[in-house]
Amino acid sequence: MSAVARFAHVAAVTARRAAGGVRAFARHLLVAVSRACVRLRSATLALHLSLVTYAVMIAAIALVGALQALFLRQFLLAETARSLHQELMDVPAQAWIWLANGSGGAEASGPPFRLGPLPFLAARGSLAYIDPSGQVHPIYAPHGLPVLSRETYEAMLNFGVPASAYQLASTSHGRDLVVTALIGPPDRPLGLAQVSVPTSEIDAMVARQMLLYGVVAFAVLVAALAAYRALIRRALVPLHRVVEHAQRIDAGNLDERFEVRPGMQAEVRSLAASFNGMLDRLGSAFWAERDAKERMRQFVADASHELRTPLTALSGYLEVLQKGGDFTDEEWRDALQQMHGEARRLAGLVEQMLRLARAEDVRASWAGDKRERVRLGTLVMSLDALWRGLCGSRELTYRIEGDPAVFADPDALKQVLFNLVQNAVQHTPEEGGEIVISVWTDGCEAKLAVADNGTGIPKVHQPHVFERFYRVDEARSRAKGGAGLGLAICKAIVEAHGGRIACESEPGEGAAFTVTLPVAGTDGDGA
């Protein structure tokens, strides 16, 4: 391999390594920036507010400084141009011609006027005379003479030159401020006088002013940011209190609330109010869940107790029959009849439990197309044969005052009526027993009541009669086949329809159960 080829190979390898190093550096830099952005996004609110405030204040200070530098430079340039123009106008017109002609030629050994010093000439400045034809005659230009365009000079000769007018021209040593003045009368000018001075002094003055502004602005910025940090820290104290209060909250102190004070910021006050509202909802949900778990535990315990009795009886009869023995036909029939009764009781208990579960599912009870306008009076009278069959020899009386309509599931209302009538029958003697079914309207509510003249319910038991498996008389209710679920089913169905059920009773004088439902509106909804 020749030397040229080896050199080319080494150069290519070096270039590839350099490119790989650049790509690796760029990749690491991108990863670092991404991580920094992630950390910044997850930083505290105080840091975010401080950074945003710092950025806004720095940008505002920089903008004000830039505008100040621009306006100050323009002002200094205009004032310098006005001063130079005035000094040019103070020199006699013949002096410019004499200076341009180089000491007046052979006709005069000295100037025909008194020429004083020219204080406006700077170390690197220049001086020139422009004749009426637009030709430039340098007078003093040791470092170069900035020359404007011929059209510019002609415009100045024709239209004059304002006192503060100036031009900026580039020279070998930088930029010069070029000022011109009209020589002679305005209607017949003898030419133009031009002076140029470097803008370095003006730029240095602007730089010194900006340095002073920067120092003062930096001091003000540091002081303002220190005060702002303290203000932010103080403003976020209520927010930190809300956070600390939230961290202390657990299941044992859900009743604690954050104090909302009148002097708090509107945002913090709104946050505290929302936090307290959330605690209210959490507390309600927690207690509701605990209450539901307690009711479920009690339900399971009561259901197990109720199911144990018929199962125990069935098991006992089966064990006796399994052991065998000399039983008569009548004893066999009695045992089978008892077993059949316990089985029916067990099936009825399970059926009532299923009805209760369906009745308590509010969404299921209102789902589908089961709702319709139901006339309570018509519904009661349409089941007259069923009610009289349940009442037997007991006297059944109807008190129908009007025929209010409700928007409900008719099968569910029949279940409520059946349970109430059956409950009245169970607690009313056949001899002298009386059951009254009443229907009437009370404003926007429809009333349905089932009353009897039975044994009544003691005051201590009345608040619990709608609880599951609750019996006023345990022995007598069980003997009559009651499981303590009928009134619970009624309550669940009525509440699912947006109504309520109540019990009124005096011991020895009977009991009255009243169902209240909203009257159906003209559009089919409950009023």
Short mmCIF file of C-alpha atoms in Angstrom, two decimals:
data_model
loop_
_atom_site.label_atom_id
_atom_site.label_comp_id
_atom_site.label_asym_id
_atom_site.label_seq_id
_atom_site.Cartn_x
_atom_site.Cartn_y
_atom_site.Cartn_z
CA MET A 1 0.00 0.00 0.00
CA SER A 2 1.42 3.38 -1.00
CA ALA A 3 1.91 6.25 1.40
CA VAL A 4 -0.97 8.17 -0.15
CA ALA A 5 -3.31 5.21 0.29
CA ARG A 6 -2.24 4.70 3.90
CA PHE A 7 -2.77 8.38 4.58
CA ALA A 8 -6.23 8.27 3.01
CA HIS A 9 -7.11 5.16 5.06
CA VAL A 10 -5.92 6.78 8.30
CA ALA A 11 -7.82 9.96 7.45
CA ALA A 12 -11.02 8.00 6.76
CA VAL A 13 -10.70 6.04 10.02
CA THR A 14 -10.03 9.24 11.95
CA ALA A 15 -13.04 10.93 10.33
CA ARG A 16 -15.30 7.98 11.20
CA ARG A 17 -14.09 8.00 14.79
CA ALA A 18 -14.59 11.74 15.01
CA ALA A 19 -18.11 11.42 13.59
CA GLY A 20 -18.86 8.60 16.02
CA GLY A 21 -17.56 10.70 18.91
CA VAL A 22 -19.71 13.64 17.82
CA ARG A 23 -22.79 11.42 17.57
CA ALA A 24 -22.08 9.88 20.98
CA PHE A 25 -21.60 13.34 22.50
CA ALA A 26 -24.83 14.59 20.92
CA ARG A 27 -26.67 11.51 22.17
CA HIS A 28 -25.34 11.95 25.73
CA LEU A 29 -26.17 15.63 25.60
CA LEU A 30 -29.74 14.88 24.47
CA VAL A 31 -30.17 12.31 27.24
CA ALA A 32 -28.84 14.77 29.82
CA VAL A 33 -31.19 17.50 28.60
CA SER A 34 -34.13 15.06 28.66
CA ARG A 35 -33.33 14.00 32.23
CA ALA A 36 -32.98 17.61 33.28
CA CYS A 37 -36.38 18.41 31.76
CA VAL A 38 -37.94 15.44 33.57
CA ARG A 39 -36.42 16.54 36.87
CA LEU A 40 -37.58 20.09 36.26
CA ARG A 41 -41.13 18.96 35.53
CA SER A 42 -41.19 16.95 38.76
CA ALA A 43 -39.70 19.78 40.82
CA THR A 44 -41.62 21.73 43.43
CA LEU A 45 -44.17 24.39 42.62
CA ALA A 46 -42.03 27.01 44.34
CA LEU A 47 -39.10 26.20 42.05
CA HIS A 48 -41.33 26.34 38.96
CA LEU A 49 -42.74 29.72 39.99
CA SER A 50 -39.26 31.03 40.82
CA LEU A 51 -37.79 29.90 37.50
CA VAL A 52 -40.67 31.37 35.53
CA THR A 53 -40.43 34.62 37.46
CA TYR A 54 -36.65 34.74 37.01
CA ALA A 55 -36.99 34.18 33.28
CA VAL A 56 -39.70 36.83 32.91
CA MET A 57 -37.79 39.40 34.97
CA ILE A 58 -34.50 38.77 33.13
CA ALA A 59 -36.26 39.02 29.77
CA ALA A 60 -37.98 42.23 30.84
CA ILE A 61 -34.72 43.75 32.11
CA ALA A 62 -32.88 42.73 28.93
CA LEU A 63 -35.63 44.21 26.75
CA VAL A 64 -35.66 47.46 28.71
CA GLY A 65 -31.85 47.61 28.51
CA ALA A 66 -31.85 47.01 24.75
CA LEU A 67 -34.50 49.67 24.18
CA GLN A 68 -32.66 52.07 26.46
CA ALA A 69 -29.36 51.49 24.63
CA LEU A 70 -31.06 52.00 21.27
CA PHE A 71 -32.85 55.21 22.28
CA LEU A 72 -29.82 56.55 24.12
CA ARG A 73 -27.57 55.99 21.11
CA GLN A 74 -30.07 57.63 18.79
CA PHE A 75 -30.39 60.57 21.17
CA LEU A 76 -26.62 61.00 21.48
CA LEU A 77 -26.15 60.78 17.72
CA ALA A 78 -28.87 63.37 17.10
CA GLU A 79 -27.52 65.75 19.76
CA THR A 80 -23.96 65.41 18.45
CA ALA A 81 -25.15 66.07 14.90
CA ARG A 82 -27.03 69.17 16.04
CA SER A 83 -23.97 70.46 17.87
CA LEU A 84 -21.66 69.82 14.90
CA HIS A 85 -24.13 71.44 12.51
CA GLN A 86 -24.22 74.55 14.66
CA GLU A 87 -20.42 74.71 14.76
CA LEU A 88 -20.25 74.32 10.99
CA MET A 89 -22.72 77.15 10.56
CA ASP A 90 -20.59 79.40 12.77
CA VAL A 91 -17.64 79.22 10.30
CA PRO A 92 -17.82 81.85 7.52
CA ALA A 93 -18.67 80.55 4.07
CA GLN A 94 -15.49 82.04 2.51
CA ALA A 95 -13.39 80.01 4.97
CA TRP A 96 -14.64 76.75 3.53
CA ILE A 97 -13.82 77.89 -0.01
CA TRP A 98 -10.40 79.17 1.02
CA LEU A 99 -9.67 75.95 2.94
CA ALA A 100 -10.77 73.84 0.00
CA ASN A 101 -8.56 75.77 -2.44
CA GLY A 102 -5.47 75.24 -0.30
CA SER A 103 -4.67 78.66 1.36
CA GLY A 104 -6.42 80.62 -1.41
CA GLY A 105 -3.83 80.02 -4.17
CA ALA A 106 -1.35 82.77 -5.31
CA GLU A 107 -3.79 85.61 -5.04
CA ALA A 108 -3.75 85.75 -1.27
CA SER A 109 -1.05 84.86 1.18
CA GLY A 110 -3.53 84.58 4.09
CA PRO A 111 -7.25 84.21 4.63
CA PRO A 112 -9.38 87.32 4.02
CA PHE A 113 -11.05 86.65 7.42
CA ARG A 114 -10.19 85.58 10.91
CA LEU A 115 -10.31 81.76 11.24
CA GLY A 116 -10.54 80.53 14.77
CA PRO A 117 -9.84 77.01 16.02
CA LEU A 118 -12.08 74.16 14.88
CA PRO A 119 -12.92 72.35 18.13
CA PHE A 120 -15.23 69.89 16.44
CA LEU A 121 -12.41 68.07 14.69
CA ALA A 122 -11.67 64.81 16.46
CA ALA A 123 -8.42 62.87 16.41
CA ARG A 124 -9.71 60.55 13.68
CA GLY A 125 -12.23 62.96 12.22
CA SER A 126 -12.33 64.59 8.78
CA LEU A 127 -13.36 67.84 7.18
CA ALA A 128 -14.41 68.48 3.57
CA TYR A 129 -16.04 71.01 1.27
CA ILE A 130 -18.58 70.01 -1.39
CA ASP A 131 -18.97 72.53 -4.19
CA PRO A 132 -22.33 73.30 -5.86
CA SER A 133 -21.64 70.67 -8.52
CA GLY A 134 -21.37 67.92 -5.89
CA GLN A 135 -17.62 67.44 -6.08
CA VAL A 136 -15.90 66.65 -2.75
CA HIS A 137 -12.80 68.66 -1.74
CA PRO A 138 -11.00 67.16 1.26
CA ILE A 139 -9.76 69.70 3.80
CA TYR A 140 -8.66 67.47 6.66
CA ALA A 141 -8.71 63.71 6.32
CA PRO A 142 -5.64 62.03 7.79
CA HIS A 143 -7.49 58.75 8.42
CA GLY A 144 -9.78 58.70 5.43
CA LEU A 145 -12.75 60.69 4.26
CA PRO A 146 -16.26 59.18 4.24
CA VAL A 147 -17.96 60.19 1.00
CA LEU A 148 -21.71 60.04 0.53
CA SER A 149 -23.42 59.41 -2.77
CA ARG A 150 -23.66 62.23 -5.33
CA GLU A 151 -27.47 62.01 -5.21
CA THR A 152 -27.38 62.62 -1.46
CA TYR A 153 -25.26 65.74 -1.86
CA GLU A 154 -27.48 67.06 -4.65
CA ALA A 155 -30.58 66.55 -2.50
CA MET A 156 -28.94 68.47 0.34
CA LEU A 157 -27.97 71.36 -1.99
CA ASN A 158 -31.48 71.53 -3.41
CA PHE A 159 -33.58 71.03 -0.28
CA GLY A 160 -31.30 72.04 2.59
CA VAL A 161 -30.04 70.13 5.61
CA PRO A 162 -31.93 69.88 8.94
CA ALA A 163 -29.96 70.76 12.06
CA SER A 164 -30.17 67.21 13.53
CA ALA A 165 -29.68 65.31 10.27
CA TYR A 166 -26.76 62.91 10.08
CA GLN A 167 -25.46 59.94 8.16
CA LEU A 168 -23.49 56.89 9.34
CA ALA A 169 -20.66 55.80 7.08
CA SER A 170 -18.05 53.06 7.34
CA THR A 171 -14.37 53.93 7.34
CA SER A 172 -11.11 52.09 7.81
CA HIS A 173 -11.19 52.68 11.57
CA GLY A 174 -14.89 51.94 12.13
CA ARG A 175 -18.04 53.95 11.66
CA ASP A 176 -18.23 57.75 11.46
CA LEU A 177 -20.97 60.21 12.14
CA VAL A 178 -21.24 62.44 9.05
CA VAL A 179 -22.82 65.87 9.44
CA THR A 180 -23.29 68.46 6.64
CA ALA A 181 -24.28 72.13 6.65
CA LEU A 182 -25.37 74.39 3.79
CA ILE A 183 -22.88 77.23 2.99
CA GLY A 184 -24.16 80.56 1.85
CA PRO A 185 -27.72 81.74 1.33
CA PRO A 186 -30.32 78.99 1.03
CA ASP A 187 -31.52 80.18 -2.38
CA ARG A 188 -27.96 80.41 -3.82
CA PRO A 189 -25.78 78.03 -1.79
CA LEU A 190 -22.03 78.09 -2.20
CA GLY A 191 -21.71 74.42 -1.34
CA LEU A 192 -21.73 72.11 1.64
CA ALA A 193 -19.42 71.79 4.63
CA GLN A 194 -18.99 68.24 5.86
CA VAL A 195 -17.48 67.05 9.12
CA SER A 196 -17.21 63.46 10.35
CA VAL A 197 -16.33 62.15 13.80
CA PRO A 198 -15.96 58.54 14.95
CA THR A 199 -18.91 57.03 16.79
CA SER A 200 -16.58 55.16 19.14
CA GLU A 201 -16.93 57.76 21.88
CA ILE A 202 -20.72 57.62 21.64
CA ASP A 203 -20.62 53.83 21.68
CA ALA A 204 -18.29 53.92 24.70
CA MET A 205 -20.66 56.29 26.48
CA VAL A 206 -23.61 54.02 25.71
CA ALA A 207 -21.57 51.02 26.91
CA ARG A 208 -20.73 52.76 30.19
CA GLN A 209 -24.37 53.68 30.66
CA MET A 210 -25.45 50.11 29.95
CA LEU A 211 -22.83 48.77 32.35
CA LEU A 212 -24.19 51.03 35.04
CA TYR A 213 -27.72 49.96 34.15
CA GLY A 214 -26.65 46.30 34.28
CA VAL A 215 -25.07 46.66 37.71
CA VAL A 216 -28.09 48.48 39.10
CA ALA A 217 -30.49 46.05 37.40
CA PHE A 218 -28.56 43.06 38.75
CA ALA A 219 -28.66 44.45 42.28
CA VAL A 220 -32.37 45.18 41.96
CA LEU A 221 -32.94 41.72 40.45
CA VAL A 222 -31.12 39.98 43.30
CA ALA A 223 -33.04 41.97 45.91
CA ALA A 224 -36.35 41.42 44.13
CA LEU A 225 -35.76 37.71 43.73
CA ALA A 226 -34.81 37.35 47.40
CA ALA A 227 -38.01 39.14 48.38
CA TYR A 228 -39.98 37.08 45.85
CA ARG A 229 -38.61 33.81 47.26
CA ALA A 230 -39.74 34.85 50.72
CA LEU A 231 -43.12 35.89 49.35
CA ILE A 232 -43.54 32.61 47.46
CA ARG A 233 -42.56 30.63 50.53
CA ARG A 234 -45.06 32.54 52.61
CA ALA A 235 -47.78 32.28 49.98
CA LEU A 236 -47.35 28.50 49.76
CA VAL A 237 -47.59 27.97 53.52
CA PRO A 238 -51.39 27.33 53.36
CA LEU A 239 -50.82 24.87 50.53
CA HIS A 240 -48.20 23.02 52.59
CA ARG A 241 -50.69 22.91 55.45
CA VAL A 242 -53.28 21.34 53.18
CA VAL A 243 -50.69 18.74 52.08
CA GLU A 244 -49.67 17.98 55.66
CA HIS A 245 -53.31 17.69 56.66
CA ALA A 246 -53.95 15.33 53.77
CA GLN A 247 -51.00 13.18 54.82
CA ARG A 248 -52.41 12.88 58.33
CA ILE A 249 -55.82 11.72 57.14
CA ASP A 250 -56.56 8.01 57.38
CA ALA A 251 -59.57 5.82 58.09
CA GLY A 252 -59.49 6.73 61.76
CA ASN A 253 -59.85 10.52 61.40
CA LEU A 254 -61.95 11.09 58.31
CA ASP A 255 -64.03 13.57 60.30
CA GLU A 256 -61.17 16.10 60.47
CA ARG A 257 -61.49 19.07 58.14
CA PHE A 258 -59.10 21.77 56.97
CA GLU A 259 -59.96 25.18 58.36
CA VAL A 260 -60.96 27.64 55.62
CA ARG A 261 -60.12 31.14 56.78
CA PRO A 262 -61.52 34.36 55.28
CA GLY A 263 -58.04 35.83 54.68
CA MET A 264 -56.75 32.90 52.63
CA GLN A 265 -55.99 33.20 48.93
CA ALA A 266 -58.90 32.36 46.67
CA GLU A 267 -57.07 29.41 45.08
CA VAL A 268 -56.03 27.92 48.43
CA ARG A 269 -59.51 28.51 49.84
CA SER A 270 -61.02 26.75 46.82
CA LEU A 271 -58.53 23.88 47.19
CA ALA A 272 -59.29 23.54 50.89
CA ALA A 273 -63.04 23.56 50.23
CA SER A 274 -62.62 20.91 47.52
CA PHE A 275 -60.42 18.86 49.86
CA ASN A 276 -63.01 19.05 52.62
CA GLY A 277 -65.73 18.07 50.15
CA MET A 278 -63.64 15.11 49.05
CA LEU A 279 -63.24 14.08 52.69
CA ASP A 280 -67.00 14.33 53.13
CA ARG A 281 -67.56 12.05 50.16
CA LEU A 282 -64.84 9.66 51.28
CA GLY A 283 -66.27 9.58 54.77
CA SER A 284 -69.76 8.91 53.45
CA ALA A 285 -68.47 6.18 51.15
CA PHE A 286 -66.38 4.65 53.94
CA TRP A 287 -69.23 4.57 56.41
CA ALA A 288 -71.61 3.34 53.73
CA GLU A 289 -69.20 0.54 52.84
CA ARG A 290 -68.70 -0.36 56.47
CA ASP A 291 -72.43 -0.27 57.05
CA ALA A 292 -72.96 -2.42 53.96
CA LYS A 293 -70.36 -4.91 55.19
CA GLU A 294 -72.01 -4.97 58.60
CA ARG A 295 -75.43 -5.48 57.04
CA MET A 296 -74.02 -8.23 54.84
CA ARG A 297 -72.42 -9.90 57.84
CA GLN A 298 -75.67 -9.64 59.77
CA PHE A 299 -77.60 -10.86 56.73
CA VAL A 300 -75.35 -13.89 56.36
CA ALA A 301 -75.63 -14.64 60.07
CA ASP A 302 -79.43 -14.28 60.08
CA ALA A 303 -79.81 -16.25 56.86
CA SER A 304 -77.61 -19.02 58.24
CA HIS A 305 -79.68 -19.08 61.40
CA GLU A 306 -82.94 -19.23 59.47
CA LEU A 307 -81.68 -21.91 57.11
CA ARG A 308 -80.24 -23.97 59.94
CA THR A 309 -83.63 -24.64 61.54
CA PRO A 310 -85.36 -26.38 58.59
CA LEU A 311 -82.13 -28.12 57.61
CA THR A 312 -81.70 -29.41 61.15
CA ALA A 313 -85.28 -30.67 61.17
CA LEU A 314 -84.83 -32.39 57.81
CA SER A 315 -81.58 -33.93 58.95
CA GLY A 316 -83.21 -35.20 62.16
CA TYR A 317 -86.11 -36.83 60.34
CA LEU A 318 -83.75 -38.40 57.79
CA GLU A 319 -81.53 -39.82 60.53
CA VAL A 320 -84.53 -41.35 62.30
CA LEU A 321 -85.81 -42.85 59.08
CA GLN A 322 -82.33 -44.04 58.12
CA LYS A 323 -81.97 -46.00 61.36
CA GLY A 324 -85.11 -47.86 60.49
CA GLY A 325 -87.60 -49.22 62.95
CA ASP A 326 -91.10 -50.50 63.28
CA PHE A 327 -93.07 -47.45 62.09
CA THR A 328 -96.72 -47.47 61.33
CA ASP A 329 -98.09 -46.06 58.13
CA GLU A 330 -99.45 -43.08 60.01
CA GLU A 331 -96.02 -42.36 61.53
CA TRP A 332 -94.41 -42.59 58.09
CA ARG A 333 -96.97 -40.19 56.65
CA ASP A 334 -96.51 -37.77 59.56
CA ALA A 335 -92.72 -37.80 59.17
CA LEU A 336 -92.93 -37.29 55.43
CA GLN A 337 -95.46 -34.51 55.92
CA GLN A 338 -93.18 -32.77 58.42
CA MET A 339 -90.21 -33.13 56.06
CA HIS A 340 -92.27 -31.75 53.19
CA GLY A 341 -93.31 -28.79 55.32
CA GLU A 342 -89.72 -28.02 56.27
CA ALA A 343 -88.66 -28.31 52.63
CA ARG A 344 -91.41 -25.93 51.54
CA ARG A 345 -90.43 -23.53 54.29
CA LEU A 346 -86.80 -23.74 53.14
CA ALA A 347 -87.81 -23.10 49.53
CA GLY A 348 -89.97 -20.16 50.56
CA LEU A 349 -87.14 -18.67 52.59
CA VAL A 350 -84.75 -18.93 49.65
CA GLU A 351 -87.35 -17.40 47.32
CA GLN A 352 -87.88 -14.47 49.67
CA MET A 353 -84.15 -13.90 49.92
CA LEU A 354 -83.92 -13.80 46.13
CA ARG A 355 -86.81 -11.34 45.95
CA LEU A 356 -85.14 -9.13 48.52
CA ALA A 357 -81.88 -9.14 46.54
CA ARG A 358 -83.75 -8.21 43.35
CA ALA A 359 -85.81 -5.55 45.12
CA GLU A 360 -82.73 -3.86 46.59
CA ASP A 361 -81.09 -3.61 43.17
CA VAL A 362 -82.53 -0.21 42.31
CA ARG A 363 -81.16 -0.14 38.78
CA ALA A 364 -82.52 -3.58 38.01
CA SER A 365 -85.95 -2.71 39.41
CA TRP A 366 -86.14 0.36 37.16
CA ALA A 367 -84.43 -1.15 34.10
CA GLY A 368 -86.12 -2.25 30.93
CA ASP A 369 -89.70 -1.41 30.00
CA LYS A 370 -91.37 -2.57 33.24
CA ARG A 371 -92.48 0.90 34.31
CA GLU A 372 -95.93 2.06 33.37
CA ARG A 373 -98.76 4.19 34.68
CA VAL A 374 -100.50 2.18 37.38
CA ARG A 375 -103.81 3.18 39.00
CA LEU A 376 -103.54 2.17 42.65
CA GLY A 377 -107.28 1.91 43.26
CA THR A 378 -107.79 -0.19 40.13
CA LEU A 379 -104.81 -2.40 41.04
CA VAL A 380 -106.17 -3.06 44.55
CA MET A 381 -109.69 -3.89 43.37
CA SER A 382 -108.45 -6.12 40.54
CA LEU A 383 -106.99 -8.51 43.16
CA ASP A 384 -110.10 -8.63 45.34
CA ALA A 385 -110.39 -12.43 45.03
CA LEU A 386 -106.79 -12.90 46.15
CA TRP A 387 -107.20 -10.61 49.16
CA ARG A 388 -110.42 -12.34 50.26
CA GLY A 389 -108.76 -15.71 49.85
CA LEU A 390 -105.90 -14.61 52.11
CA CYS A 391 -108.20 -13.00 54.70
CA GLY A 392 -110.44 -16.07 55.04
CA SER A 393 -113.15 -15.35 57.61
CA ARG A 394 -111.65 -11.99 58.55
CA GLU A 395 -113.62 -8.93 57.46
CA LEU A 396 -112.05 -7.08 54.49
CA THR A 397 -112.95 -3.43 53.88
CA TYR A 398 -111.89 -1.06 51.05
CA ARG A 399 -111.59 2.70 51.38
CA ILE A 400 -110.80 3.96 47.87
CA GLU A 401 -110.80 7.76 47.60
CA GLY A 402 -109.92 8.52 44.00
CA ASP A 403 -107.68 6.49 41.77
CA PRO A 404 -104.18 8.10 41.83
CA ALA A 405 -101.71 7.02 39.16
CA VAL A 406 -98.08 6.18 39.84
CA PHE A 407 -95.27 5.34 37.46
CA ALA A 408 -94.05 1.95 38.66
CA ASP A 409 -93.62 -1.76 38.03
CA PRO A 410 -97.07 -3.30 38.60
CA ASP A 411 -95.67 -6.71 39.58
CA ALA A 412 -93.49 -5.07 42.24
CA LEU A 413 -96.49 -3.17 43.64
CA LYS A 414 -98.49 -6.42 43.75
CA GLN A 415 -95.63 -7.98 45.76
CA VAL A 416 -95.78 -5.07 48.23
CA LEU A 417 -99.56 -5.40 48.61
CA PHE A 418 -99.36 -9.18 49.00
CA ASN A 419 -96.71 -8.94 51.73
CA LEU A 420 -98.62 -6.24 53.64
CA VAL A 421 -101.92 -8.12 53.48
CA GLN A 422 -100.25 -11.41 54.41
CA ASN A 423 -98.51 -9.71 57.34
CA ALA A 424 -101.88 -8.31 58.52
CA VAL A 425 -103.49 -11.75 58.18
CA GLN A 426 -100.72 -13.39 60.24
CA HIS A 427 -101.20 -10.98 63.14
CA THR A 428 -105.01 -10.73 63.08
CA PRO A 429 -107.27 -13.42 64.60
CA GLU A 430 -109.87 -15.04 62.36
CA GLU A 431 -112.68 -14.39 64.83
CA GLY A 432 -113.41 -10.67 64.89
CA GLY A 433 -110.44 -9.80 62.73
CA GLU A 434 -110.73 -6.80 60.41
CA ILE A 435 -108.40 -5.67 57.60
CA VAL A 436 -108.77 -2.33 55.80
CA ILE A 437 -107.07 -1.45 52.48
CA SER A 438 -107.10 2.31 51.76
CA VAL A 439 -106.05 4.38 48.73
CA TRP A 440 -106.07 8.20 48.54
CA THR A 441 -104.17 11.22 47.21
CA ASP A 442 -102.29 13.71 49.37
CA GLY A 443 -101.08 16.57 47.18
CA CYS A 444 -98.42 15.22 44.82
CA GLU A 445 -98.26 11.90 46.62
CA ALA A 446 -100.32 8.76 46.35
CA LYS A 447 -101.08 6.87 49.58
CA LEU A 448 -101.72 3.15 50.02
CA ALA A 449 -102.37 1.74 53.50
CA VAL A 450 -103.11 -1.71 54.94
CA ALA A 451 -104.47 -1.65 58.52
CA ASP A 452 -105.66 -4.37 60.89
CA ASN A 453 -107.07 -4.69 64.40
CA GLY A 454 -104.68 -7.42 65.52
CA THR A 455 -102.23 -7.60 68.39
CA GLY A 456 -100.27 -4.54 67.29
CA ILE A 457 -96.56 -3.86 67.56
CA PRO A 458 -94.88 -2.60 70.74
CA LYS A 459 -93.17 0.77 70.47
CA VAL A 460 -89.74 -0.72 71.09
CA HIS A 461 -90.06 -2.97 68.03
CA GLN A 462 -91.54 -0.49 65.56
CA PRO A 463 -88.20 1.05 64.39
CA HIS A 464 -86.93 -2.46 63.51
CA VAL A 465 -89.87 -4.08 61.76
CA PHE A 466 -88.41 -3.32 58.29
CA GLU A 467 -85.07 -4.98 59.09
CA ARG A 468 -84.23 -8.35 57.61
CA PHE A 469 -85.16 -11.42 59.64
CA TYR A 470 -86.58 -9.26 62.42
CA ARG A 471 -89.58 -10.72 64.26
CA VAL A 472 -91.68 -9.11 66.95
CA ASP A 473 -92.72 -12.52 68.30
CA GLU A 474 -90.04 -15.06 67.36
CA ALA A 475 -91.93 -18.21 68.31
CA ARG A 476 -95.30 -17.23 66.85
CA SER A 477 -93.85 -15.85 63.62
CA ARG A 478 -91.79 -18.98 63.03
CA ALA A 479 -94.81 -21.15 63.76
CA LYS A 480 -96.79 -19.27 61.12
CA GLY A 481 -94.02 -19.66 58.58
CA GLY A 482 -92.76 -16.11 58.66
CA ALA A 483 -89.08 -15.51 57.97
CA GLY A 484 -88.93 -11.79 58.79
CA LEU A 485 -88.26 -10.75 55.18
CA GLY A 486 -91.67 -9.60 53.93
CA LEU A 487 -91.53 -6.05 55.30
CA ALA A 488 -87.86 -5.73 54.29
CA ILE A 489 -88.86 -6.62 50.72
CA CYS A 490 -91.66 -4.02 50.84
CA LYS A 491 -89.26 -1.31 52.03
CA ALA A 492 -86.70 -2.12 49.32
CA ILE A 493 -89.32 -2.06 46.52
CA VAL A 494 -90.95 1.17 47.71
CA GLU A 495 -87.64 3.00 48.08
CA ALA A 496 -86.57 1.74 44.65
CA HIS A 497 -89.64 3.55 43.26
CA GLY A 498 -88.73 6.77 45.06
CA GLY A 499 -91.27 6.34 47.84
CA ARG A 500 -91.33 5.53 51.53
CA ILE A 501 -93.14 3.17 53.90
CA ALA A 502 -94.09 3.78 57.53
CA CYS A 503 -95.63 1.86 60.39
CA GLU A 504 -98.10 3.12 63.02
CA SER A 505 -99.29 0.83 65.77
CA GLU A 506 -100.60 0.69 69.29
CA PRO A 507 -100.22 -2.59 71.24
CA GLY A 508 -103.55 -4.44 71.31
CA GLU A 509 -105.16 -2.06 68.77
CA GLY A 510 -103.66 -3.29 65.52
CA ALA A 511 -101.14 -1.84 63.09
CA ALA A 512 -101.24 0.28 59.92
CA PHE A 513 -98.57 0.25 57.19
CA THR A 514 -98.67 3.24 54.81
CA VAL A 515 -96.90 3.35 51.44
CA THR A 516 -96.24 6.79 49.88
CA LEU A 517 -95.35 7.10 46.18
CA PRO A 518 -94.98 10.13 43.90
CA VAL A 519 -97.94 10.74 41.63
CA ALA A 520 -97.18 10.17 37.95
CA GLY A 521 -96.96 13.32 35.82
CA THR A 522 -98.64 13.84 32.47
CA ASP A 523 -95.39 12.87 30.67
CA GLY A 524 -95.22 9.54 32.40
CA ASP A 525 -92.59 10.46 34.97
CA GLY A 526 -93.07 10.75 38.70
CA ALA A 527 -94.17 14.20 39.84
#
